[in-house]
XYZ file of C-alpha atoms in Angstrom:
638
model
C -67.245 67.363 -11.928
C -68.642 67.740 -8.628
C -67.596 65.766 -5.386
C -69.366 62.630 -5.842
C -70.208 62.542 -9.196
C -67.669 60.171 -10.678
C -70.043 57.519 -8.233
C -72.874 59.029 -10.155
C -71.880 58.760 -13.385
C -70.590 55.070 -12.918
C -74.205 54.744 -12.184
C -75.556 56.546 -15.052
C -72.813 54.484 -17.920
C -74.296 51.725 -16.236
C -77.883 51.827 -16.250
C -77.331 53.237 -20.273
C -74.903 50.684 -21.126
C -77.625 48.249 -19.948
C -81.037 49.325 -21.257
C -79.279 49.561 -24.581
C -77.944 45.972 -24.609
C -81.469 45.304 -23.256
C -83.323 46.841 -25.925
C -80.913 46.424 -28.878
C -80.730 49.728 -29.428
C -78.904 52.542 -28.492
C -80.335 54.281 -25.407
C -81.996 57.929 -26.318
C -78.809 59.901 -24.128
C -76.113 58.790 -26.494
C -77.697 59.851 -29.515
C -76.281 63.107 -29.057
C -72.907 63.313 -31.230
C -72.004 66.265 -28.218
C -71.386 66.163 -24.197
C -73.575 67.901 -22.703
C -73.347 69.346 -18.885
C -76.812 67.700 -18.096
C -74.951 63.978 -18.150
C -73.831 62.668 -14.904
C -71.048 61.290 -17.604
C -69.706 64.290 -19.150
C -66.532 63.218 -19.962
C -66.461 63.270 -24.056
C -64.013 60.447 -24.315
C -65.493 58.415 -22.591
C -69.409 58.930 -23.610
C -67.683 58.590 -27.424
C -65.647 55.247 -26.220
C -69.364 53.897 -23.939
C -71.278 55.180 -27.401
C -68.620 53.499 -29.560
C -68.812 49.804 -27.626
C -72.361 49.696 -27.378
C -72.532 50.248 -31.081
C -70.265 47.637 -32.200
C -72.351 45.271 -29.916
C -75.594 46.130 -31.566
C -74.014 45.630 -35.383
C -72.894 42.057 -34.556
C -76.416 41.358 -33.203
C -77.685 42.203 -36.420
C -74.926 40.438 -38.149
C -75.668 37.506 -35.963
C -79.280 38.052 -36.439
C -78.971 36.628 -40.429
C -77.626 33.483 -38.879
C -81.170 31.448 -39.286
C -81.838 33.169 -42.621
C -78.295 31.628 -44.086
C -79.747 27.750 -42.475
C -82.843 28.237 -44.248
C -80.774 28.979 -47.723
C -78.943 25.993 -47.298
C -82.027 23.829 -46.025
C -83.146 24.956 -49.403
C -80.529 23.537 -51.341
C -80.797 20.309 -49.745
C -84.874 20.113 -50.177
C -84.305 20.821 -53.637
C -81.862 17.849 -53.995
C -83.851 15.596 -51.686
C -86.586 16.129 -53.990
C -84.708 15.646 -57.532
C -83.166 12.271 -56.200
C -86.961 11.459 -55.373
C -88.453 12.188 -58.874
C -85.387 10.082 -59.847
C -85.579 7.298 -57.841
C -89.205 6.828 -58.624
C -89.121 6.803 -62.326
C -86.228 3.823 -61.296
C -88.619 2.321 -59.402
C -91.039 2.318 -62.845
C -87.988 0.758 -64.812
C -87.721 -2.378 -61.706
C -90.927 -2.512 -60.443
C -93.246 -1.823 -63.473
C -93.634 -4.851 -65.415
C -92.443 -8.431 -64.074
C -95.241 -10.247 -65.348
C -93.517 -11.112 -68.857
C -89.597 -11.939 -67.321
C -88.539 -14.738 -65.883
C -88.907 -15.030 -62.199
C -85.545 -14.315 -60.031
C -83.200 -16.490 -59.823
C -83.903 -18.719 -56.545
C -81.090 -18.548 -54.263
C -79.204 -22.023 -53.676
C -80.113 -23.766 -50.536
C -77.475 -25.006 -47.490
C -77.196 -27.781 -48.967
C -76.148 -26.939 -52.272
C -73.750 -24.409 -50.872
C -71.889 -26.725 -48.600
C -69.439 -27.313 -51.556
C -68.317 -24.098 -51.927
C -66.128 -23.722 -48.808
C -65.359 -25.122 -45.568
C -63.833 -22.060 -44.163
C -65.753 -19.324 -41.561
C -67.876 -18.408 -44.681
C -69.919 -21.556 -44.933
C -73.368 -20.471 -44.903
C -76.549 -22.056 -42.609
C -78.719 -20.711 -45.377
C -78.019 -20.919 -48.984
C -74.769 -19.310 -50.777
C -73.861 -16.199 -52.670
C -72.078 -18.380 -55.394
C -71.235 -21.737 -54.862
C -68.699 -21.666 -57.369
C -67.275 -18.390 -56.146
C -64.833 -17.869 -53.557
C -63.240 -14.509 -52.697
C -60.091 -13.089 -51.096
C -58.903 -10.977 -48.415
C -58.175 -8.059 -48.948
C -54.823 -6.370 -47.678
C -57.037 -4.084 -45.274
C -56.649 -3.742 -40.985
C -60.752 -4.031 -41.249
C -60.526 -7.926 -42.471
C -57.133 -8.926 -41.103
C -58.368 -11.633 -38.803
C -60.577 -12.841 -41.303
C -59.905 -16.156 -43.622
C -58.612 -16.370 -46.829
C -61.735 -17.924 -48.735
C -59.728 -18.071 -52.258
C -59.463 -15.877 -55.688
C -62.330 -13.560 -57.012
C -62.820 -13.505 -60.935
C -62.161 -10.080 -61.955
C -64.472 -8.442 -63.899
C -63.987 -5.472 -66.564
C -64.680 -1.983 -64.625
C -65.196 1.642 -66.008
C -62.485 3.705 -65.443
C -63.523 6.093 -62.842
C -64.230 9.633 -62.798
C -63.277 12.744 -60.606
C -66.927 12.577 -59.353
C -66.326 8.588 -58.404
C -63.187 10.224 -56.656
C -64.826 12.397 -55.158
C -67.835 10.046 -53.903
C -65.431 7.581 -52.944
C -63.236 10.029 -50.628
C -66.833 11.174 -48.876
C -68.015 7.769 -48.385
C -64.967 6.574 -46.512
C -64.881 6.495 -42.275
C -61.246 7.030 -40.985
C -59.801 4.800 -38.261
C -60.986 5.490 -34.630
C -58.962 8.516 -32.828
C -56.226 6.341 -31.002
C -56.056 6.186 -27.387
C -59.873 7.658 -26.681
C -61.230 5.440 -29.373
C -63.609 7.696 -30.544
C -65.425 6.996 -33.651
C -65.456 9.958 -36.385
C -68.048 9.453 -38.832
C -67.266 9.452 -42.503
C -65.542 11.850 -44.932
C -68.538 13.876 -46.108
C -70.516 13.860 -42.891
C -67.074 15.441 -41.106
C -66.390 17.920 -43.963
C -70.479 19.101 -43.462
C -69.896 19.310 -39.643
C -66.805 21.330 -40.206
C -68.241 23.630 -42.451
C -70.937 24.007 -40.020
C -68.295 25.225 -37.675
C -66.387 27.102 -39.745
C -69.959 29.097 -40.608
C -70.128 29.940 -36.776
C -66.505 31.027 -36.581
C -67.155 33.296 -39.522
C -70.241 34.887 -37.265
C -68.420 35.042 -34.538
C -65.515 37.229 -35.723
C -67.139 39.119 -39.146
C -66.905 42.847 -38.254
C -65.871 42.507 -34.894
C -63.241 44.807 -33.208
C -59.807 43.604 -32.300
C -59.025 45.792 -29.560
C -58.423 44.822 -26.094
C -60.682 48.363 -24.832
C -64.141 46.663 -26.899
C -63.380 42.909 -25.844
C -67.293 42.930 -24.191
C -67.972 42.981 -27.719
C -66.284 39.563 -28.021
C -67.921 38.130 -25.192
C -71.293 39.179 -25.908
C -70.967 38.247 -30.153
C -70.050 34.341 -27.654
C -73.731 34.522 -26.302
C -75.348 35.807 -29.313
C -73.662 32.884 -31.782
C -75.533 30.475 -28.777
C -78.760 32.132 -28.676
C -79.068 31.817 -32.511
C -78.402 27.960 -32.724
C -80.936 27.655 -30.242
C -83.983 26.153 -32.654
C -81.501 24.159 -34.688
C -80.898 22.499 -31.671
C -84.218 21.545 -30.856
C -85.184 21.424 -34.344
C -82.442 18.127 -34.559
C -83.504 16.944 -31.471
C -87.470 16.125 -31.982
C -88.484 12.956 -33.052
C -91.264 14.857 -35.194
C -90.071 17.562 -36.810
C -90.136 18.782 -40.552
C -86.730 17.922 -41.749
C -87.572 14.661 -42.199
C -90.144 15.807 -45.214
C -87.602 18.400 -46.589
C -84.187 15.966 -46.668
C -85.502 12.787 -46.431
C -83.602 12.123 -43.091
C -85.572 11.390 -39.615
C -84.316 12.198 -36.734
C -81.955 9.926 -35.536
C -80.080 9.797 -38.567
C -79.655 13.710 -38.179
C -78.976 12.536 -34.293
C -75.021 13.131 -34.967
C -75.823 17.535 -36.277
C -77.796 17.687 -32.941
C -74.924 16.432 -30.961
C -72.485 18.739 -32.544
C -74.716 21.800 -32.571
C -74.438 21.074 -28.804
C -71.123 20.889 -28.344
C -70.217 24.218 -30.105
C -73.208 25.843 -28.064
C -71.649 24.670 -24.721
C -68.200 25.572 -26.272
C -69.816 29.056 -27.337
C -71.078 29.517 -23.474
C -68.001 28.394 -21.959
C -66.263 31.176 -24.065
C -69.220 33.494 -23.239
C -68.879 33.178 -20.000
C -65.399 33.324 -19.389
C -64.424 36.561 -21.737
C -67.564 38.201 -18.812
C -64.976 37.515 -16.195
C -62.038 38.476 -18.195
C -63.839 41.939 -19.235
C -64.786 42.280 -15.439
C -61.337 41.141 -13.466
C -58.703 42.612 -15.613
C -60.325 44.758 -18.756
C -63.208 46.746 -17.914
C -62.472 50.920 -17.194
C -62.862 51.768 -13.523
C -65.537 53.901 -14.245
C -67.485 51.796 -15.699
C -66.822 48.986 -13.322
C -69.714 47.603 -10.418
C -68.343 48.679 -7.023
C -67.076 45.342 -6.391
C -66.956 41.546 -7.432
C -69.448 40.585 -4.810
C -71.717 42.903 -6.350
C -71.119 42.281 -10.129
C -71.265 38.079 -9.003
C -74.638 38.327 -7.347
C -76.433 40.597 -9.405
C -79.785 38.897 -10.881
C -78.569 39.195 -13.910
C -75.353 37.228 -13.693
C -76.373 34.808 -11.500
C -79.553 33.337 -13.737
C -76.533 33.368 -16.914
C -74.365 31.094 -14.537
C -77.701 28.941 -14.215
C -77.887 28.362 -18.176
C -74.306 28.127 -18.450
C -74.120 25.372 -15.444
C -77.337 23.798 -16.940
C -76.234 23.621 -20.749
C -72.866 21.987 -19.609
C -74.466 19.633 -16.996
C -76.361 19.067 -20.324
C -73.203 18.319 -22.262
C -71.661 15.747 -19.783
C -74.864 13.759 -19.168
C -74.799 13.264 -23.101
C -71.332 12.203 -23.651
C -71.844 8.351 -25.429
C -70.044 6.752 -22.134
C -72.570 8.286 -19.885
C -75.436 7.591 -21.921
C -74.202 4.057 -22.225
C -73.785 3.302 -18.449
C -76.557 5.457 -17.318
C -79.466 5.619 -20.359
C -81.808 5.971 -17.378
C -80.279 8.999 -15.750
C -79.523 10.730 -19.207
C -83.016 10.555 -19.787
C -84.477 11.978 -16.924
C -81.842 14.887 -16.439
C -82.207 15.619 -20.000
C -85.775 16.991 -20.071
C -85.127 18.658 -16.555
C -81.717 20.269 -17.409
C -83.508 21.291 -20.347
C -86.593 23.234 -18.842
C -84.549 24.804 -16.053
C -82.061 25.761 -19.151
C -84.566 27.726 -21.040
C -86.098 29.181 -17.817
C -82.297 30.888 -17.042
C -81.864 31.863 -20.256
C -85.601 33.495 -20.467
C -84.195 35.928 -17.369
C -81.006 36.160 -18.364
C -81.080 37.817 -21.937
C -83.834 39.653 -22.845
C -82.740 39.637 -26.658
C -83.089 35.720 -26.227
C -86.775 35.442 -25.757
C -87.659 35.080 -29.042
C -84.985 31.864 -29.833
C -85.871 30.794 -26.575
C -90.074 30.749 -27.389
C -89.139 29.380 -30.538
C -87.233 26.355 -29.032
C -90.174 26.040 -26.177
C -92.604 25.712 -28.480
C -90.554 23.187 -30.677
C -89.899 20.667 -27.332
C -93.534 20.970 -26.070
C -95.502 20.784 -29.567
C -92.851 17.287 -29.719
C -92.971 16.169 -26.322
C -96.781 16.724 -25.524
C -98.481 16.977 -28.282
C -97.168 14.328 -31.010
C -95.259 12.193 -28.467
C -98.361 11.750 -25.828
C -101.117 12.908 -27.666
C -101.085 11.809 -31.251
C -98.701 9.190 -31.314
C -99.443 7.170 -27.856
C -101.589 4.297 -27.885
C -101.049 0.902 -25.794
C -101.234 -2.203 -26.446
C -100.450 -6.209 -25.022
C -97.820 -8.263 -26.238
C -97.102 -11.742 -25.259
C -93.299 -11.705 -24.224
C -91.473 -14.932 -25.082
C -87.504 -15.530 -24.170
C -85.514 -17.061 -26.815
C -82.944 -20.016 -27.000
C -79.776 -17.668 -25.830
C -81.855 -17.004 -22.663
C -81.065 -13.208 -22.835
C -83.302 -11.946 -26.118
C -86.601 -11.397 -25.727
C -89.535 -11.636 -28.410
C -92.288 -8.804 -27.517
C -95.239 -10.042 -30.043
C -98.055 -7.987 -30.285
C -101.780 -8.203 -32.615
C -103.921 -6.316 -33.617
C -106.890 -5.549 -36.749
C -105.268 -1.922 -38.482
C -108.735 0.066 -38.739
C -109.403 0.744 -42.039
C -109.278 3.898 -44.040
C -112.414 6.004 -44.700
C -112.182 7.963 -47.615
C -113.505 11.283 -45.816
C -111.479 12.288 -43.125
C -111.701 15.354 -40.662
C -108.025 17.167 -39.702
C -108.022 15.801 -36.342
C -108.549 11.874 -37.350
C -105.259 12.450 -40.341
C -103.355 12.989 -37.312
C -104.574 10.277 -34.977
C -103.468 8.007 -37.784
C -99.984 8.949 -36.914
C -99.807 6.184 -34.408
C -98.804 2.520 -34.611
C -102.224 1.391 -34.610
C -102.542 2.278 -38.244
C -98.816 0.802 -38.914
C -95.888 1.239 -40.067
C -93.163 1.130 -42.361
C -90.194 -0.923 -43.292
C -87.216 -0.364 -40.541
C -89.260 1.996 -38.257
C -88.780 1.994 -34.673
C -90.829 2.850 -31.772
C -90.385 3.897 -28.002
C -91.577 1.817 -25.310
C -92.658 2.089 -21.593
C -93.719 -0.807 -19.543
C -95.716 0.332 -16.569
C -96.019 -2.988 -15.067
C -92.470 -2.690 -13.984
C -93.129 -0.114 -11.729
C -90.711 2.648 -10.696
C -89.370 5.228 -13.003
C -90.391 2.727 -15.794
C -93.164 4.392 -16.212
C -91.980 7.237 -16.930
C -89.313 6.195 -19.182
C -89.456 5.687 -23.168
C -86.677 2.997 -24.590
C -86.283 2.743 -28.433
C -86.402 -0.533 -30.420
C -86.386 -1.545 -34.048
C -89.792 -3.265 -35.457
C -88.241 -6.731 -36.228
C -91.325 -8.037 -38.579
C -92.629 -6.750 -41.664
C -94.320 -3.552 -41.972
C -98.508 -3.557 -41.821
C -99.695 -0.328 -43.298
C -103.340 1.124 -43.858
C -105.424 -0.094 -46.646
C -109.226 0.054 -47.839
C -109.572 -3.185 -46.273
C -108.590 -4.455 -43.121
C -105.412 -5.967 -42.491
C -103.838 -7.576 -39.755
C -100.659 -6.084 -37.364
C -98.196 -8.344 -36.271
C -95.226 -6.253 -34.315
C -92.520 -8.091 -32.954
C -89.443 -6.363 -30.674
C -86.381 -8.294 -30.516
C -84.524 -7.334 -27.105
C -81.587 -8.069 -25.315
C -81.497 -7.823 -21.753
C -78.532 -5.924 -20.941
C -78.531 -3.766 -17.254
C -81.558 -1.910 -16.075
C -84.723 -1.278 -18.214
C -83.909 -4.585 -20.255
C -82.877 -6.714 -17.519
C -86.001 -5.790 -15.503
C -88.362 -6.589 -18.640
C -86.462 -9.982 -18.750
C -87.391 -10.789 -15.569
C -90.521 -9.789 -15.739
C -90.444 -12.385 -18.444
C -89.490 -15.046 -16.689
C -92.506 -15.334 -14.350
C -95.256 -13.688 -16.945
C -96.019 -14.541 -20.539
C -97.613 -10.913 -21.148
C -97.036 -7.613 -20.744
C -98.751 -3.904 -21.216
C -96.790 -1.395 -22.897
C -97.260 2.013 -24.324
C -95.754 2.920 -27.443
C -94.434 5.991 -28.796
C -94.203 5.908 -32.524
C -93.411 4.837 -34.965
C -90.410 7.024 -36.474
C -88.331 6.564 -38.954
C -86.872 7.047 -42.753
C -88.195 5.452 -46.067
C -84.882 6.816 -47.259
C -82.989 3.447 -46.931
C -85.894 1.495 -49.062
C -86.657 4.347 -51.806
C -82.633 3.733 -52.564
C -82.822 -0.346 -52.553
C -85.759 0.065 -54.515
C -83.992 2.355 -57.151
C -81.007 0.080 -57.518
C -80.698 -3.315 -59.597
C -78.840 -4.849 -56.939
C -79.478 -4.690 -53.596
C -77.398 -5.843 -50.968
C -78.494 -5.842 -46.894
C -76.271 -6.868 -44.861
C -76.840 -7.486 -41.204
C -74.613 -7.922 -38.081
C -76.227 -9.670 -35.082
C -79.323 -7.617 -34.110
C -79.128 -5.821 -36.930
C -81.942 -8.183 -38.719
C -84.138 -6.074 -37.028
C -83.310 -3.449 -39.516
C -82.595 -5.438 -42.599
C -85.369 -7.967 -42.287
C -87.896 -5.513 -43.133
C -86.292 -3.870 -45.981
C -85.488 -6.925 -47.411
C -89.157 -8.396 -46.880
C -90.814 -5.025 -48.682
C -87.713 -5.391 -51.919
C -88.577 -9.443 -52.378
C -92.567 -9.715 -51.250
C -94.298 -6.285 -51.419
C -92.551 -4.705 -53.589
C -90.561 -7.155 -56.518
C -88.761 -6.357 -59.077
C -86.314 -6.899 -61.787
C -83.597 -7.135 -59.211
C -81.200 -9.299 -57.953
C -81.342 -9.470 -53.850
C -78.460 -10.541 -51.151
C -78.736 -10.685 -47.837
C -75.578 -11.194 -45.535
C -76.540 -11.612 -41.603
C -73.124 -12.244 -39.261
C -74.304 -14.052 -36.364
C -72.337 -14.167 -32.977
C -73.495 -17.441 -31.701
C -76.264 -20.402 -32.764
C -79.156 -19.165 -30.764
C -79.217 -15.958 -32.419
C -80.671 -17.737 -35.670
C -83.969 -18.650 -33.800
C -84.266 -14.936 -34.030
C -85.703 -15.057 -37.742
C -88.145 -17.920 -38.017
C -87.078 -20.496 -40.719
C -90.351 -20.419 -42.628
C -89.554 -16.327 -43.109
C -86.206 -16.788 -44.654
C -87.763 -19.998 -46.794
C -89.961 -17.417 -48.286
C -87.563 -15.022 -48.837
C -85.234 -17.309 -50.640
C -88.494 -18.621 -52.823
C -88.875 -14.945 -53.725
C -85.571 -15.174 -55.131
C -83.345 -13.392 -52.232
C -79.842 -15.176 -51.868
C -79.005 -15.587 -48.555
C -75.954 -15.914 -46.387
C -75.529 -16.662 -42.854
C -71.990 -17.709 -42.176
C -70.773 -20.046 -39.197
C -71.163 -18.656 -36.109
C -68.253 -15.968 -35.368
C -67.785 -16.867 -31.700
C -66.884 -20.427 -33.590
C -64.744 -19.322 -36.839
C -64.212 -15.415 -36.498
C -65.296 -12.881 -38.539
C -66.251 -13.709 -42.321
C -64.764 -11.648 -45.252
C -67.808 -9.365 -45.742
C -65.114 -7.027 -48.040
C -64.826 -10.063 -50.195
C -68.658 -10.474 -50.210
C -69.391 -7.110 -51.149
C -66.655 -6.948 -53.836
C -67.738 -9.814 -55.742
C -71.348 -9.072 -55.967
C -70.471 -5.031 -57.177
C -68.073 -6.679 -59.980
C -70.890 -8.878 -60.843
C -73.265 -5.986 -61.079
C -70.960 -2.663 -61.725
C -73.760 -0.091 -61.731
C -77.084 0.723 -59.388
C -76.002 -1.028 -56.661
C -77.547 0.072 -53.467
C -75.789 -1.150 -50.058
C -77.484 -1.230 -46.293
C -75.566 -2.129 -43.257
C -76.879 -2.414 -39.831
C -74.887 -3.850 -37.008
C -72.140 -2.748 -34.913
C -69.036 0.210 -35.530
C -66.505 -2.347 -36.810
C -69.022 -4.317 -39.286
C -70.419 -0.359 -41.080
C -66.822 0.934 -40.686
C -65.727 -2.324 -43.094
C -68.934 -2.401 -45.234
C -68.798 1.422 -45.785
C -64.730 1.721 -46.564
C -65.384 -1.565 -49.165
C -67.911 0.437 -51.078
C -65.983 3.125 -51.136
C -62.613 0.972 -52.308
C -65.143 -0.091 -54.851
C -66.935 3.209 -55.856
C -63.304 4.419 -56.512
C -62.559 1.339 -59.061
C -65.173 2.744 -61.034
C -68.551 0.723 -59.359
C -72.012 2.735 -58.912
C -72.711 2.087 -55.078
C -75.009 3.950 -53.205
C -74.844 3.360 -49.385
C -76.702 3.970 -46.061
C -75.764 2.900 -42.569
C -78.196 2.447 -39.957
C -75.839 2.705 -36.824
C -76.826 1.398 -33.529
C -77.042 3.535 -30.545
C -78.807 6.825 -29.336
């Protein structure tokens, strides 16, 4: 080789080593199986080792590359059961719903005052009485062990369960919080999904790939490829209106928890990306094919915008942890879109082999963002704000006439019904901004629960009445309450609605139906139960269960709405106050109104971790013992 050639051909393994990780394929001089004189690199081990790397790079591409196609098998599988359960549930519905004309009406629930006998413990009800001749134990469980002992439950012959009740039962249940962090993990079956999510990556990462120190680039780069690929999915889970919801039955935030996991192995997947780089570089990388120095290999374009994505992604990561979001929802917000933006801008420059995951993830957050969230589904409207007894809850009212349906509509008018002007449905929620509070509250979107019953389109007109219930907490909330306390209206712009029917197709497919509500949680449950008893009755029995904290939290419902409710036949319970009496023995509850029933019983909770935590490990005690239980959770938080 002549004098200063080896600089040459450093040069040369360089530029090849890069256009062919550019291009995904390997660069036209290394197709030749031969050295040839002409190289600047004409060292044969060395072109065979450069040929040999680059190759093993551009098969796990391609293996990686099948990643999406192996999602949309699975997303398959899940559409297809989404849609059998449907067909099912509906020719349940028939059974319930069909004919109620010839039956006896539903048995009214008793009344406070008939209940008042049944116990003088913490689970003396305000309104009305599961069974006033019932009372029910405690169980033997850390969930209810500050709760009272309310008596002995009949016990009523059960099936003797199955391996699939086994099964169910072992899915359904939560485990205890991880000790010392308290974090939550969700239950059984959502864990053993998120793990076999993980364990699909893992397999990606490492099919094929070469265990030998001298090819570990091939390690680092399969790191950035496994990120690149989740890409979508991650935006896909993110946006409030995306197709999932029509393939599996689940909106958005109840697929929340997948999006926050998809993001934590993608940062995990960049921080391991990024470190093998500088592992290759310091210590395993051949001289000759090394940059000239660190200064150089550190500031090169092409390094620096991947230290942007990887800083942004991470930044990402931290500002979503549920402690920051909780302290600063404002600040999470903001930095989220920005973070965001400036993360697919890096990672546009950065990999060239990206562009296509990263178009595909643009065009998901902007055909969200822009065109549902402000075009289709914007629309403002004034609500008469009203604080209630406790002095920190807040009743946002708002009316309006739902324009009615024409039978012949253009494309363009389908989707401007989209938006709460033409309704909504039972336990949707919508995001609000409130201009009038000036400030970055303009900017911002909050979420909140519709608290009344659902107003939906019709051929004739009907009337919207939307009310918020919120509790002024720090910031956003605590401005809107003072804004209350000196006005009696406000102007607010809505974003919405979203949510599942999934929750209601099940309590209307089920002979019993149990809501049970903890604190705010009415906002959830109230609707549901109004569509099961008013819109849509049945040959069902109906309980509802709402756990109030203190006395001004029952001004929340109006009296009049629960009166109808219980003349529609819906027993209610609202125990004493637990601020007053502690907790109540919802286990105990739940228990005896599955042994009265034993099959299609269909269970929603809404209300803090501790109260679905209890609910969902009692129907999961009970699903065991042989019961037919079908549960959904509708967890607080974003």
């Amino acid at each position: 080789m002549m004098p200063g050639s080896s600089t040459g051909g450093r040069e040369w393994a360089l530029d090849v080593f890069r256009q062919s990780l550019r291009t995904s394929q390997l660069a036209s001089p290394l197709q030749v199986t031969t050295a040839s004189s002409d190289l600047p690199l004409d060292d044969p081990e060395k072109l065979e080792y450069l040929r040999q790397l680059i190759q093993y790079i551009l098969d796990g591409r391609t293996i990686v590359a099948s990643y999406n196609l192996v999602l949309l098998a699975i997303l398959f599988v899940f559409t297809i059961s989404h849609f059998y359960q449907g067909v099912r549930e509906k020719r349940k519905w028939i059974a319930i719903e069909g004919d109620i004309g010839g039956d006896a009406p539903p048995e009214v629930a008793e009344n406070s005052d008939n209940g008042a006998d049944s116990s003088s413990s913490s689970s003396s009800t305000l309104e009305g009485s599961l069974s006033p001749q019932n009372t029910y134990p405690k169980y033997d469980d850390s969930d209810t062990e500050r709760q009272p002992l309310l008596g002995v439950r009949h016990d009523w012959p059960r099936p003797k369960p199955g391996t699939l009740a086994i099964v169910r039962s072992w899915l359904m249940y939560q485990p205890r919080p991880i000790p010392f962090v308290n974090r939550l993990l969700p239950s059984n079956g959502t864990s053993l999904f998120v793990i076999g999510y993980f364990a699909l990556n893992v397999f990606f990462q490492f099919f094929k790939l070469p265990f030998e120190a001298r090819h570990f680039f091939a390690f680092a780069d399969r790191a950035g490829y496994v990120f690149i690929v989740n890409l979508p999915l991650l935006y896909l889970l993110a946006a409030k209106n995306q197709p999932l919801k029509l393939l599996t039955g689940r909106s958005y935030e109840a697929l929340n928890i997948y999006h926050r996991r998809v993001g934590e192995l993608m940062c995990f997947e960049a921080l391991v990306h990024f470190a093998a780089m500088v592992y290759w570089r310091l210590v395993l990388e051949p001289d000759w094919l090394a940059t000239e120095s660190l200064w150089h290999y550190f500031t090169h374009p092409l390094v620096l915008e991947g230290i942007g994505a990887f800083v942004s992604y991470e930044l990402l990561y931290f500002t979503s942890l549920g402690s920051f979001r909780q302290r600063w929802y404002e600040l999470f917000h903001a930095s989220h879109v920005f973070l965001q933006i400036a993360a697919l801008v890096f990672l546009w420059l950065h990999f060239f082999t990206s562009r296509p995951y990263v178009l595909a993830a643009l065009v998901i957050f902007i055909s969200d963002r822009v065109i549902w969230r402000i075009g289709f589904k914007s629309a403002t409207v004034n609500a008469d704000v009203k604080i209630l007894e406790d002095g920190e809850t807040m009743l946002l009212s708002a009316h309006w006439d739902i324009p009615q349906i024409g039978r012949r509509r253009t494309f363009w008018q389908r989707f401007g019904e989209k938006n709460i002007l033409n309704g909504w449905r039972p336990a949707d929620h919508i995001f609000i901004s409130v201009p009038n509070l000036g400030g970055y509250n303009t900017l911002q979107a909050h979420p909140f629960t519709i608290a009344s019953a659902a107003s939906t389109q019709g051929d004739v007109p009907a009337r919207a009445s939307l009310d918020l219930l919120i509790r002024a907490c720090s910031g956003f909330t605590l401005e809107l309450l003072r804004h209350a306390q000196v006005n009696s209206t406000v102007s607010m712009r809505i974003d919405g609605p979203y949510g599942s029917q999934d929750p209601l197709n099940m309590l209307r497919a089920s002979k019993t139906a149990v809501l049970i509500a903890g604190g705010s949680g009415i906002a959830v449950v109230f609707p549901l139960l109004w569509d099961l008893a008013i819109v849509h009755p049945g040959k069902r029995r109906i309980h509802l269960m709402w756990i109030i904290h203190s006395r001004p939290q029952r001004s929340w419902v109006p009296a009049h709405r629960l009166d109808e409710l219980r003349q529609a036949g819906v027993h209610i319970t609202i125990p004493q106050p637990t601020v007053e009496v502690g907790r109540p023995d919802v286990a105990s509850y739940i228990a005896e109104v599955a042994s009265a029933s034993l099959a299609d019983v269909g269970v929603v909770v809404s209300g803090p971790d501790g109260l679905n935590r209890a609910v969902r490990n009692t129907c999961a005690r009970e699903v065991r013992s042989g019961i037919d239980i079908d549960l959904r959770v509708e967890k607080f938080g974003w």
